[in-house]
């Protein structure tokens, strides 16, 4: 009798990719993936630890799940919160039987067998050799593939829990990444997204990220290559040239800025200044005119003065990002930020007000930029059905979301569309007839 497994994933694309590896590992041991926790023999909650509210959500969810589980089902916690808390999670939630960190997923089948026998285990050792090379990922996305190329992080940004939850940086061998790209192309996928915490610091001992971009970008049949997230310090001229000169690499960079103030960046240990960030943006834009640029920004980091926050707003206005993910600082246990003087802490009301100002600024600029692009024609990849209406969700090379009317048979195809409207954030578009006739609807 085959056993069923359900994995519920929170957090970043690295976690989504890890879930695909976990499903792959378990499938090879005879498990069948299912779409919900009800009736599943094994339920794994694949967690994120980046901010406190991410963890609170998981604690709440575990409480709900214990009511939905069928008797005898194994409940486990994986991912960054599992790595961070280890055996502490077994103590706080008595229904949880397994706590498995990101480098121990290979052991899942044995650990689950033990749990069925009543064991309660935590497995959180780092394994610097582990890239799950022999595991065939069970992918759920139909048109694009996330490919991890680097695990862990060697930066030590003072707010960040990731070095604790993911361990030291290590890169996969270039040949393995190329092999996996060839495999996903053979399955009919045409876009890959290379993943790493500071992905452009990739180095496998012989090849750097420039080599990787060129090699993956040259795989037969690949049409789009993306990567996330790069660190501003690791954008060598070689990497920028490789990006600009490889036609399949898309014209979009997600370049986390975090703050626009040099003194703040120093307290965050980001290892660049405001000027260096701007210089990086200028070099990228000079090499790739029309580049889409998005970022991450934290407000309310300890010691943030009004002037420092004003510098962040000014940098946002100067760069004019296409979009930005904005976060309220969340103090994470064990990070260097916890050792900063208590009087540096920013009151919640101040954080909230700055956050609202920043968000309004980011959205206003995005809206202006997007309005300016109406009427433009561009190539989009049809990704999936949109959540609302009878629309398809498509993506441009520079990472714009475009909603288009059409049959689901178009999913996975490339269309040329004209941008006809925008909400300020996303676009609507109409397919335009080009040299090749479009497939008929229906
Ligand atoms: N490795 C990526 C970021 C991974 S975390 C990088 O270096 O860019 C994604 C984003 O979460 C970060 O860019 C940061 O903006 C935000 N973040 C990380 N730790 C945080 C914290 N303690 N509080 C609030 N936001 C945080
Ligand atoms: Fe965290 Fe900094 Fe590493 Fe990104 S580079 S994962 S923000 S420590
Ligand atoms: Fe969260 Fe871990 Fe990713 S902390 S953001 S799931 S690396």
Short mmCIF file of C-alpha atoms and ligand atoms in Angstrom, two decimals:
data_model
loop_
_atom_site.label_atom_id
_atom_site.label_comp_id
_atom_site.label_asym_id
_atom_site.label_seq_id
_atom_site.Cartn_x
_atom_site.Cartn_y
_atom_site.Cartn_z
CA UNK A 1 0.00 0.00 0.00
CA UNK A 2 1.47 3.35 -0.92
CA UNK A 3 1.73 6.01 1.72
CA UNK A 4 0.87 9.64 1.09
CA UNK A 5 2.76 12.79 1.97
CA UNK A 6 1.76 16.44 2.08
CA UNK A 7 4.32 19.24 2.41
CA UNK A 8 3.15 22.76 3.25
CA UNK A 9 5.81 25.32 2.38
CA UNK A 10 6.45 28.80 3.78
CA UNK A 11 9.25 31.25 3.06
CA UNK A 12 11.45 31.82 0.04
CA UNK A 13 11.99 30.03 -3.25
CA UNK A 14 14.84 28.07 -1.70
CA UNK A 15 12.23 26.42 0.51
CA UNK A 16 9.94 25.79 -2.47
CA UNK A 17 12.86 24.15 -4.24
CA UNK A 18 13.72 22.11 -1.14
CA UNK A 19 10.11 20.88 -0.96
CA UNK A 20 10.50 19.61 -4.53
CA UNK A 21 13.61 17.71 -3.41
CA UNK A 22 11.80 16.31 -0.36
CA UNK A 23 8.91 15.13 -2.50
CA UNK A 24 11.47 13.59 -4.88
CA UNK A 25 13.25 11.77 -2.05
CA UNK A 26 10.01 10.46 -0.62
CA UNK A 27 8.61 9.46 -3.99
CA UNK A 28 11.72 7.34 -4.56
CA UNK A 29 10.82 5.59 -1.29
CA UNK A 30 7.28 4.83 -2.42
CA UNK A 31 5.35 7.86 -1.15
CA UNK A 32 2.68 9.62 -3.20
CA UNK A 33 2.32 13.42 -2.94
CA UNK A 34 -1.17 14.68 -2.04
CA UNK A 35 -2.62 18.19 -2.10
CA UNK A 36 -3.82 18.57 1.48
CA UNK A 37 -3.17 17.37 5.03
CA UNK A 38 -6.50 15.55 5.43
CA UNK A 39 -5.90 11.83 5.28
CA UNK A 40 -2.18 12.13 4.52
CA UNK A 41 0.11 9.59 6.22
CA UNK A 42 2.89 12.16 6.55
CA UNK A 43 2.49 15.92 6.92
CA UNK A 44 5.56 18.14 6.81
CA UNK A 45 5.47 21.86 7.53
CA UNK A 46 8.41 23.40 5.67
CA UNK A 47 9.14 26.58 7.59
CA UNK A 48 10.73 30.02 7.38
CA UNK A 49 12.46 31.84 10.25
CA UNK A 50 13.26 35.17 8.61
CA UNK A 51 10.90 37.30 10.72
CA UNK A 52 9.04 36.58 13.92
CA UNK A 53 5.62 36.70 12.24
CA UNK A 54 6.76 33.94 9.84
CA UNK A 55 7.37 31.71 12.86
CA UNK A 56 4.14 32.73 14.61
CA UNK A 57 2.19 31.68 11.56
CA UNK A 58 3.79 28.23 11.64
CA UNK A 59 3.07 27.77 15.37
CA UNK A 60 -0.58 28.68 14.69
CA UNK A 61 -0.71 26.37 11.69
CA UNK A 62 0.71 23.43 13.67
CA UNK A 63 -2.12 23.90 16.16
CA UNK A 64 -4.69 23.73 13.35
CA UNK A 65 -3.04 20.76 11.69
CA UNK A 66 -3.08 18.58 14.77
CA UNK A 67 -6.89 18.70 14.58
CA UNK A 68 -6.93 17.79 10.85
CA UNK A 69 -4.48 14.90 11.02
CA UNK A 70 -5.71 11.38 10.71
CA UNK A 71 -4.81 9.17 13.69
CA UNK A 72 -1.31 7.76 13.39
CA UNK A 73 -0.19 10.34 10.81
CA UNK A 74 3.38 11.55 11.21
CA UNK A 75 3.74 15.32 11.69
CA UNK A 76 7.14 16.87 11.02
CA UNK A 77 8.69 20.32 10.80
CA UNK A 78 11.38 21.01 8.19
CA UNK A 79 13.14 24.12 6.90
CA UNK A 80 14.67 27.10 8.64
CA UNK A 81 12.62 27.11 11.83
CA UNK A 82 13.37 23.41 12.28
CA UNK A 83 17.07 24.14 11.89
CA UNK A 84 16.92 27.11 14.25
CA UNK A 85 14.95 25.49 17.08
CA UNK A 86 15.86 21.81 16.68
CA UNK A 87 14.81 19.72 19.71
CA UNK A 88 13.15 22.77 21.29
CA UNK A 89 10.30 22.28 18.79
CA UNK A 90 9.73 18.74 20.07
CA UNK A 91 9.32 20.18 23.55
CA UNK A 92 6.95 23.01 22.64
CA UNK A 93 4.69 20.91 20.40
CA UNK A 94 4.15 17.37 21.66
CA UNK A 95 2.38 16.26 18.45
CA UNK A 96 5.48 16.99 16.35
CA UNK A 97 7.57 13.87 15.88
CA UNK A 98 10.21 15.02 13.44
CA UNK A 99 12.36 18.14 13.21
CA UNK A 100 14.54 18.06 10.10
CA UNK A 101 16.93 20.78 8.93
CA UNK A 102 17.74 21.70 5.30
CA UNK A 103 20.84 19.49 5.03
CA UNK A 104 19.17 16.34 6.41
CA UNK A 105 16.30 15.75 3.97
CA UNK A 106 18.02 12.68 2.56
CA UNK A 107 17.26 10.95 5.87
CA UNK A 108 13.51 11.66 5.70
CA UNK A 109 12.37 8.13 4.71
CA UNK A 110 14.28 6.52 7.63
CA UNK A 111 13.25 9.25 10.05
CA UNK A 112 9.60 8.82 9.10
CA UNK A 113 9.89 5.05 9.61
CA UNK A 114 11.26 5.73 13.09
CA UNK A 115 8.44 8.15 13.82
CA UNK A 116 5.89 5.52 12.82
CA UNK A 117 7.50 3.34 15.46
CA UNK A 118 6.91 6.12 17.99
CA UNK A 119 10.29 7.89 17.89
CA UNK A 120 10.61 11.66 18.18
CA UNK A 121 13.75 12.93 16.47
CA UNK A 122 15.54 16.14 15.59
CA UNK A 123 18.09 16.02 12.73
CA UNK A 124 19.80 19.35 12.18
CA UNK A 125 23.46 18.72 11.34
CA UNK A 126 24.86 20.76 8.48
CA UNK A 127 26.40 18.75 5.67
CA UNK A 128 28.63 20.89 3.48
CA UNK A 129 28.75 18.24 0.75
CA UNK A 130 24.98 17.92 0.46
CA UNK A 131 23.51 19.16 -2.82
CA UNK A 132 21.00 16.31 -3.30
CA UNK A 133 22.62 15.61 -6.70
CA UNK A 134 21.07 12.16 -7.03
CA UNK A 135 17.57 13.27 -6.03
CA UNK A 136 15.09 13.85 -8.85
CA UNK A 137 13.07 16.89 -7.83
CA UNK A 138 9.29 16.48 -8.02
CA UNK A 139 8.32 19.75 -9.72
CA UNK A 140 4.84 21.22 -9.57
CA UNK A 141 5.38 24.38 -11.65
CA UNK A 142 4.58 23.62 -15.25
CA UNK A 143 6.61 26.18 -17.18
CA UNK A 144 9.66 27.14 -15.12
CA UNK A 145 12.10 25.40 -12.80
CA UNK A 146 13.89 26.59 -9.69
CA UNK A 147 17.41 25.24 -9.61
CA UNK A 148 19.46 25.65 -6.44
CA UNK A 149 23.07 26.42 -7.36
CA UNK A 150 24.36 27.48 -3.96
CA UNK A 151 23.32 26.61 -0.41
CA UNK A 152 24.00 28.59 2.77
CA UNK A 153 25.41 32.10 3.20
CA UNK A 154 28.81 33.45 4.23
CA UNK A 155 27.69 37.04 4.73
CA UNK A 156 26.80 37.91 8.29
CA UNK A 157 24.29 40.74 7.94
CA UNK A 158 23.55 41.65 11.54
CA UNK A 159 19.76 41.32 11.27
CA UNK A 160 19.71 38.00 9.47
CA UNK A 161 19.00 34.46 10.70
CA UNK A 162 19.82 32.75 7.39
CA UNK A 163 23.51 32.01 8.15
CA UNK A 164 22.24 30.17 11.28
CA UNK A 165 19.51 28.26 9.48
CA UNK A 166 21.33 27.46 6.25
CA UNK A 167 24.95 27.19 7.32
CA UNK A 168 28.05 28.15 5.34
CA UNK A 169 27.97 28.92 1.63
CA UNK A 170 28.73 26.14 -0.82
CA UNK A 171 28.20 25.89 -4.58
CA UNK A 172 27.11 23.01 -6.76
CA UNK A 173 29.37 22.00 -9.60
CA UNK A 174 28.64 23.82 -12.85
CA UNK A 175 28.30 20.55 -14.76
CA UNK A 176 25.55 19.42 -12.36
CA UNK A 177 23.61 22.65 -12.82
CA UNK A 178 23.90 22.32 -16.60
CA UNK A 179 22.78 18.68 -16.39
CA UNK A 180 19.70 19.64 -14.38
CA UNK A 181 18.91 22.46 -16.81
CA UNK A 182 19.09 19.99 -19.70
CA UNK A 183 16.74 17.66 -17.83
CA UNK A 184 14.10 20.30 -17.23
CA UNK A 185 14.29 21.43 -20.86
CA UNK A 186 13.77 17.81 -21.90
CA UNK A 187 10.62 17.84 -19.75
CA UNK A 188 9.31 20.81 -21.73
CA UNK A 189 10.17 23.67 -19.36
CA UNK A 190 11.87 26.66 -20.96
CA UNK A 191 12.73 28.93 -18.02
CA UNK A 192 15.10 28.32 -15.12
CA UNK A 193 15.68 30.43 -12.03
CA UNK A 194 19.06 29.84 -10.42
CA UNK A 195 18.83 30.08 -6.64
CA UNK A 196 21.27 31.09 -3.94
CA UNK A 197 21.30 33.50 -0.98
CA UNK A 198 24.09 35.50 -2.63
CA UNK A 199 23.86 33.71 -5.91
CA UNK A 200 26.38 35.82 -7.81
CA UNK A 201 29.13 34.85 -5.35
CA UNK A 202 28.73 31.33 -6.82
CA UNK A 203 32.07 29.57 -7.25
CA UNK A 204 32.48 25.83 -7.64
CA UNK A 205 36.27 25.90 -7.31
CA UNK A 206 36.77 26.28 -11.06
CA UNK A 207 33.89 28.37 -12.38
CA UNK A 208 32.36 31.62 -11.19
CA UNK A 209 28.82 32.94 -11.68
CA UNK A 210 29.72 34.46 -15.06
CA UNK A 211 30.73 31.01 -16.31
CA UNK A 212 27.54 29.56 -14.87
CA UNK A 213 25.28 32.12 -16.58
CA UNK A 214 26.96 31.54 -19.93
CA UNK A 215 26.84 27.74 -19.58
CA UNK A 216 23.20 27.53 -18.43
CA UNK A 217 22.19 30.19 -20.94
CA UNK A 218 23.67 28.13 -23.78
CA UNK A 219 21.75 24.94 -22.99
CA UNK A 220 19.83 23.83 -26.07
CA UNK A 221 16.14 24.74 -25.83
CA UNK A 222 16.36 27.12 -22.84
CA UNK A 223 14.63 30.44 -23.49
CA UNK A 224 14.85 32.29 -20.20
CA UNK A 225 17.41 32.28 -17.39
CA UNK A 226 16.85 34.23 -14.17
CA UNK A 227 18.59 34.18 -10.81
CA UNK A 228 17.90 35.35 -7.27
CA UNK A 229 19.17 36.94 -5.02
CA UNK A 230 22.44 38.57 -5.97
CA UNK A 231 24.50 40.65 -3.51
CA UNK A 232 25.65 44.09 -4.75
CA UNK A 233 29.27 43.29 -3.79
CA UNK A 234 29.44 40.25 -6.02
CA UNK A 235 28.53 41.99 -9.29
CA UNK A 236 31.93 41.79 -10.94
CA UNK A 237 32.29 43.21 -14.44
CA UNK A 238 32.63 39.60 -15.59
CA UNK A 239 29.21 38.72 -14.19
CA UNK A 240 27.56 41.82 -15.65
CA UNK A 241 29.14 41.13 -19.05
CA UNK A 242 28.00 37.51 -18.97
CA UNK A 243 24.49 38.65 -18.17
CA UNK A 244 24.42 41.26 -20.92
CA UNK A 245 26.00 38.99 -23.54
CA UNK A 246 23.88 35.89 -22.95
CA UNK A 247 20.63 36.43 -24.86
CA UNK A 248 18.63 33.95 -22.78
CA UNK A 249 19.44 35.71 -19.48
CA UNK A 250 16.48 37.98 -18.72
CA UNK A 251 16.83 41.75 -18.23
CA UNK A 252 15.83 41.79 -14.58
CA UNK A 253 17.84 42.00 -11.38
CA UNK A 254 16.48 41.74 -7.85
CA UNK A 255 19.13 43.72 -6.01
CA UNK A 256 18.49 43.89 -2.25
CA UNK A 257 19.43 47.36 -0.98
CA UNK A 258 18.14 47.10 2.65
CA UNK A 259 18.92 50.76 3.38
CA UNK A 260 19.98 53.89 1.53
CA UNK A 261 22.16 55.16 4.36
CA UNK A 262 25.85 54.33 4.54
CA UNK A 263 25.93 54.50 8.36
CA UNK A 264 22.94 52.17 8.56
CA UNK A 265 24.39 49.79 5.99
CA UNK A 266 27.48 49.67 8.17
CA UNK A 267 25.46 48.67 11.25
CA UNK A 268 23.73 46.06 9.12
CA UNK A 269 27.16 44.80 8.00
CA UNK A 270 26.05 44.87 4.38
CA UNK A 271 29.63 45.63 3.28
CA UNK A 272 28.73 48.35 0.75
CA UNK A 273 27.99 52.07 0.91
CA UNK A 274 25.14 54.06 -0.60
CA UNK A 275 27.53 55.16 -3.35
CA UNK A 276 28.67 51.59 -4.07
CA UNK A 277 25.05 50.48 -4.38
CA UNK A 278 24.33 53.31 -6.82
CA UNK A 279 27.46 52.46 -8.76
CA UNK A 280 26.32 48.85 -9.05
CA UNK A 281 22.93 49.99 -10.36
CA UNK A 282 24.63 52.31 -12.85
CA UNK A 283 26.91 49.56 -14.16
CA UNK A 284 23.97 47.17 -14.55
CA UNK A 285 21.84 49.75 -16.34
CA UNK A 286 24.69 50.81 -18.62
CA UNK A 287 25.19 47.19 -19.69
CA UNK A 288 21.46 46.48 -20.06
CA UNK A 289 19.30 49.47 -20.96
CA UNK A 290 15.69 48.80 -19.96
CA UNK A 291 16.73 46.50 -17.13
CA UNK A 292 13.96 45.70 -14.65
CA UNK A 293 15.14 46.42 -11.12
CA UNK A 294 13.53 45.31 -7.86
CA UNK A 295 14.80 45.34 -4.29
CA UNK A 296 14.33 44.50 -0.59
CA UNK A 297 14.30 47.23 2.08
CA UNK A 298 14.16 46.98 5.88
CA UNK A 299 12.80 49.82 8.02
CA UNK A 300 13.32 50.27 11.73
CA UNK A 301 16.65 48.54 12.12
CA UNK A 302 18.18 49.49 15.51
CA UNK A 303 19.48 53.03 15.63
CA UNK A 304 17.68 54.17 12.45
CA UNK A 305 17.56 57.96 12.64
CA UNK A 306 15.18 60.23 10.75
CA UNK A 307 18.14 61.22 8.53
CA UNK A 308 19.00 57.60 7.78
CA UNK A 309 15.42 56.83 6.89
CA UNK A 310 15.32 59.95 4.69
CA UNK A 311 18.42 58.61 2.90
CA UNK A 312 16.54 55.39 2.18
CA UNK A 313 13.59 57.31 0.73
CA UNK A 314 15.95 59.44 -1.32
CA UNK A 315 17.74 56.40 -2.72
CA UNK A 316 14.41 54.82 -3.64
CA UNK A 317 13.52 58.02 -5.52
CA UNK A 318 16.91 58.18 -7.19
CA UNK A 319 16.97 54.57 -8.40
CA UNK A 320 13.26 54.40 -9.23
CA UNK A 321 12.77 50.66 -8.67
CA UNK A 322 10.17 48.76 -10.62
CA UNK A 323 9.10 47.26 -7.31
CA UNK A 324 10.38 46.73 -3.78
CA UNK A 325 9.63 44.28 -1.00
CA UNK A 326 9.51 46.30 2.20
CA UNK A 327 9.93 44.77 5.65
CA UNK A 328 9.61 45.98 9.22
CA UNK A 329 12.70 44.95 11.15
CA UNK A 330 12.16 41.87 13.27
CA UNK A 331 14.70 40.99 15.97
CA UNK A 332 15.90 37.42 15.56
CA UNK A 333 17.33 35.45 18.46
CA UNK A 334 21.07 34.88 18.16
CA UNK A 335 21.72 37.48 15.45
CA UNK A 336 24.32 40.22 16.07
CA UNK A 337 21.52 42.82 16.20
CA UNK A 338 20.44 41.39 19.58
CA UNK A 339 23.70 42.69 21.06
CA UNK A 340 23.07 46.29 20.04
CA UNK A 341 22.25 48.79 22.81
CA UNK A 342 18.63 48.64 23.97
CA UNK A 343 18.21 52.39 23.47
CA UNK A 344 18.78 51.88 19.72
CA UNK A 345 15.49 49.99 19.42
CA UNK A 346 12.92 51.88 17.33
CA UNK A 347 9.39 52.15 18.78
CA UNK A 348 6.72 50.25 16.84
CA UNK A 349 4.77 53.42 16.10
CA UNK A 350 7.83 54.95 14.40
CA UNK A 351 8.48 51.78 12.43
CA UNK A 352 4.84 51.67 11.31
CA UNK A 353 4.87 55.29 10.16
CA UNK A 354 8.15 54.90 8.27
CA UNK A 355 6.91 51.71 6.70
CA UNK A 356 3.76 53.40 5.41
CA UNK A 357 5.77 56.30 3.97
CA UNK A 358 8.19 53.95 2.27
CA UNK A 359 5.46 51.75 0.83
CA UNK A 360 3.58 54.77 -0.56
CA UNK A 361 6.81 56.04 -2.14
CA UNK A 362 7.66 52.66 -3.67
CA UNK A 363 4.13 52.20 -5.03
CA UNK A 364 3.94 55.73 -6.41
CA UNK A 365 7.15 55.28 -8.38
CA UNK A 366 6.14 51.83 -9.63
CA UNK A 367 2.83 53.26 -10.79
CA UNK A 368 4.46 56.15 -12.65
CA UNK A 369 6.91 53.83 -14.35
CA UNK A 370 4.20 51.37 -15.33
CA UNK A 371 1.86 54.05 -16.69
CA UNK A 372 4.72 55.21 -18.89
CA UNK A 373 4.91 51.81 -20.51
CA UNK A 374 1.34 51.47 -21.76
CA UNK A 375 1.26 50.73 -25.47
CA UNK A 376 4.61 48.94 -25.39
CA UNK A 377 4.94 45.53 -27.05
CA UNK A 378 6.85 42.74 -25.40
CA UNK A 379 7.37 39.01 -25.25
CA UNK A 380 5.68 37.23 -22.34
CA UNK A 381 5.68 33.65 -21.15
CA UNK A 382 2.22 32.39 -20.21
CA UNK A 383 2.72 30.94 -16.71
CA UNK A 384 -0.66 29.89 -15.33
CA UNK A 385 -4.30 30.77 -14.86
CA UNK A 386 -4.67 34.03 -12.98
CA UNK A 387 -6.45 33.91 -9.64
CA UNK A 388 -9.25 36.19 -10.77
CA UNK A 389 -11.41 36.00 -13.88
CA UNK A 390 -10.79 34.03 -17.01
CA UNK A 391 -7.32 35.43 -17.42
CA UNK A 392 -3.87 34.01 -17.89
CA UNK A 393 -0.93 35.25 -15.86
CA UNK A 394 2.10 36.00 -18.00
CA UNK A 395 5.58 37.33 -17.26
CA UNK A 396 7.77 39.64 -19.31
CA UNK A 397 11.54 39.26 -19.50
CA UNK A 398 11.91 42.28 -17.22
CA UNK A 399 9.62 40.62 -14.66
CA UNK A 400 6.35 42.45 -15.20
CA UNK A 401 3.13 40.55 -14.54
CA UNK A 402 0.77 40.82 -17.53
CA UNK A 403 -2.77 39.41 -17.48
CA UNK A 404 -4.03 38.25 -20.86
CA UNK A 405 -7.31 36.76 -22.03
CA UNK A 406 -6.88 33.39 -23.70
CA UNK A 407 -7.30 29.63 -23.45
CA UNK A 408 -5.38 27.58 -20.86
CA UNK A 409 -3.82 25.78 -23.83
CA UNK A 410 -1.56 28.82 -24.10
CA UNK A 411 0.16 28.03 -20.77
CA UNK A 412 3.85 27.46 -21.44
CA UNK A 413 3.82 29.44 -24.70
CA UNK A 414 5.47 32.72 -25.56
CA UNK A 415 3.28 35.52 -26.86
CA UNK A 416 3.89 39.04 -28.03
CA UNK A 417 1.50 41.32 -26.18
CA UNK A 418 0.69 45.00 -26.20
CA UNK A 419 0.28 46.55 -22.76
CA UNK A 420 -3.23 48.01 -22.63
CA UNK A 421 -3.78 48.82 -18.94
CA UNK A 422 -2.20 48.83 -15.52
CA UNK A 423 -3.41 48.72 -11.94
CA UNK A 424 -0.19 50.51 -11.09
CA UNK A 425 1.42 47.21 -10.13
CA UNK A 426 0.37 44.71 -12.79
CA UNK A 427 -0.62 45.05 -16.45
CA UNK A 428 -3.30 43.82 -18.74
CA UNK A 429 -2.28 43.05 -22.29
CA UNK A 430 -3.60 41.93 -25.65
CA UNK A 431 -1.81 39.41 -27.84
CA UNK A 432 -0.73 40.96 -31.12
CA UNK A 433 -0.46 39.16 -34.40
CA UNK A 434 3.13 38.77 -35.44
CA UNK A 435 4.71 36.84 -38.26
CA UNK A 436 3.55 33.50 -36.90
CA UNK A 437 -0.22 33.14 -36.47
CA UNK A 438 -1.39 32.57 -32.90
CA UNK A 439 -3.05 29.30 -31.98
CA UNK A 440 -6.85 29.57 -32.07
CA UNK A 441 -8.71 29.83 -28.81
CA UNK A 442 -10.64 26.80 -27.52
N1 LIG B 1 19.94 36.52 0.76
C1 LIG B 1 19.11 37.55 0.39
C2 LIG B 1 17.97 37.83 1.35
C3 LIG B 1 17.25 36.72 2.00
S1 LIG B 1 16.03 37.21 3.17
C4 LIG B 1 19.94 38.80 0.34
O1 LIG B 1 20.96 38.92 0.95
O2 LIG B 1 19.51 39.68 -0.31
C5 LIG B 1 14.94 38.24 2.23
C6 LIG B 1 14.79 39.61 2.79
O3 LIG B 1 14.21 39.58 4.09
C7 LIG B 1 16.09 40.36 2.98
O4 LIG B 1 16.58 40.91 1.82
C8 LIG B 1 15.69 41.41 3.99
O5 LIG B 1 15.22 42.57 3.36
C9 LIG B 1 14.56 40.76 4.77
N2 LIG B 1 14.98 40.39 6.13
C10 LIG B 1 15.95 39.55 6.51
N3 LIG B 1 16.06 39.51 7.85
C11 LIG B 1 15.12 40.36 8.35
C12 LIG B 1 14.74 40.77 9.67
N4 LIG B 1 15.35 40.28 10.75
N5 LIG B 1 13.74 41.66 9.79
C13 LIG B 1 13.11 42.17 8.71
N6 LIG B 1 13.44 41.82 7.44
C14 LIG B 1 14.44 40.93 7.25
FE1 LIG B 2 21.01 37.14 5.17
FE2 LIG B 2 22.81 38.89 4.41
FE3 LIG B 2 23.16 36.30 3.84
FE4 LIG B 2 21.27 37.69 2.60
S1 LIG B 2 23.48 38.04 2.47
S2 LIG B 2 21.04 35.67 3.51
S3 LIG B 2 20.57 39.10 4.15
S4 LIG B 2 23.17 37.22 5.88
FE1 LIG B 3 12.95 31.95 5.25
FE2 LIG B 3 14.87 30.22 5.31
FE3 LIG B 3 14.21 31.31 3.04
S1 LIG B 3 14.52 31.77 6.81
S2 LIG B 3 13.49 33.32 3.66
S3 LIG B 3 12.94 30.00 4.24
S4 LIG B 3 16.24 30.70 3.65
#
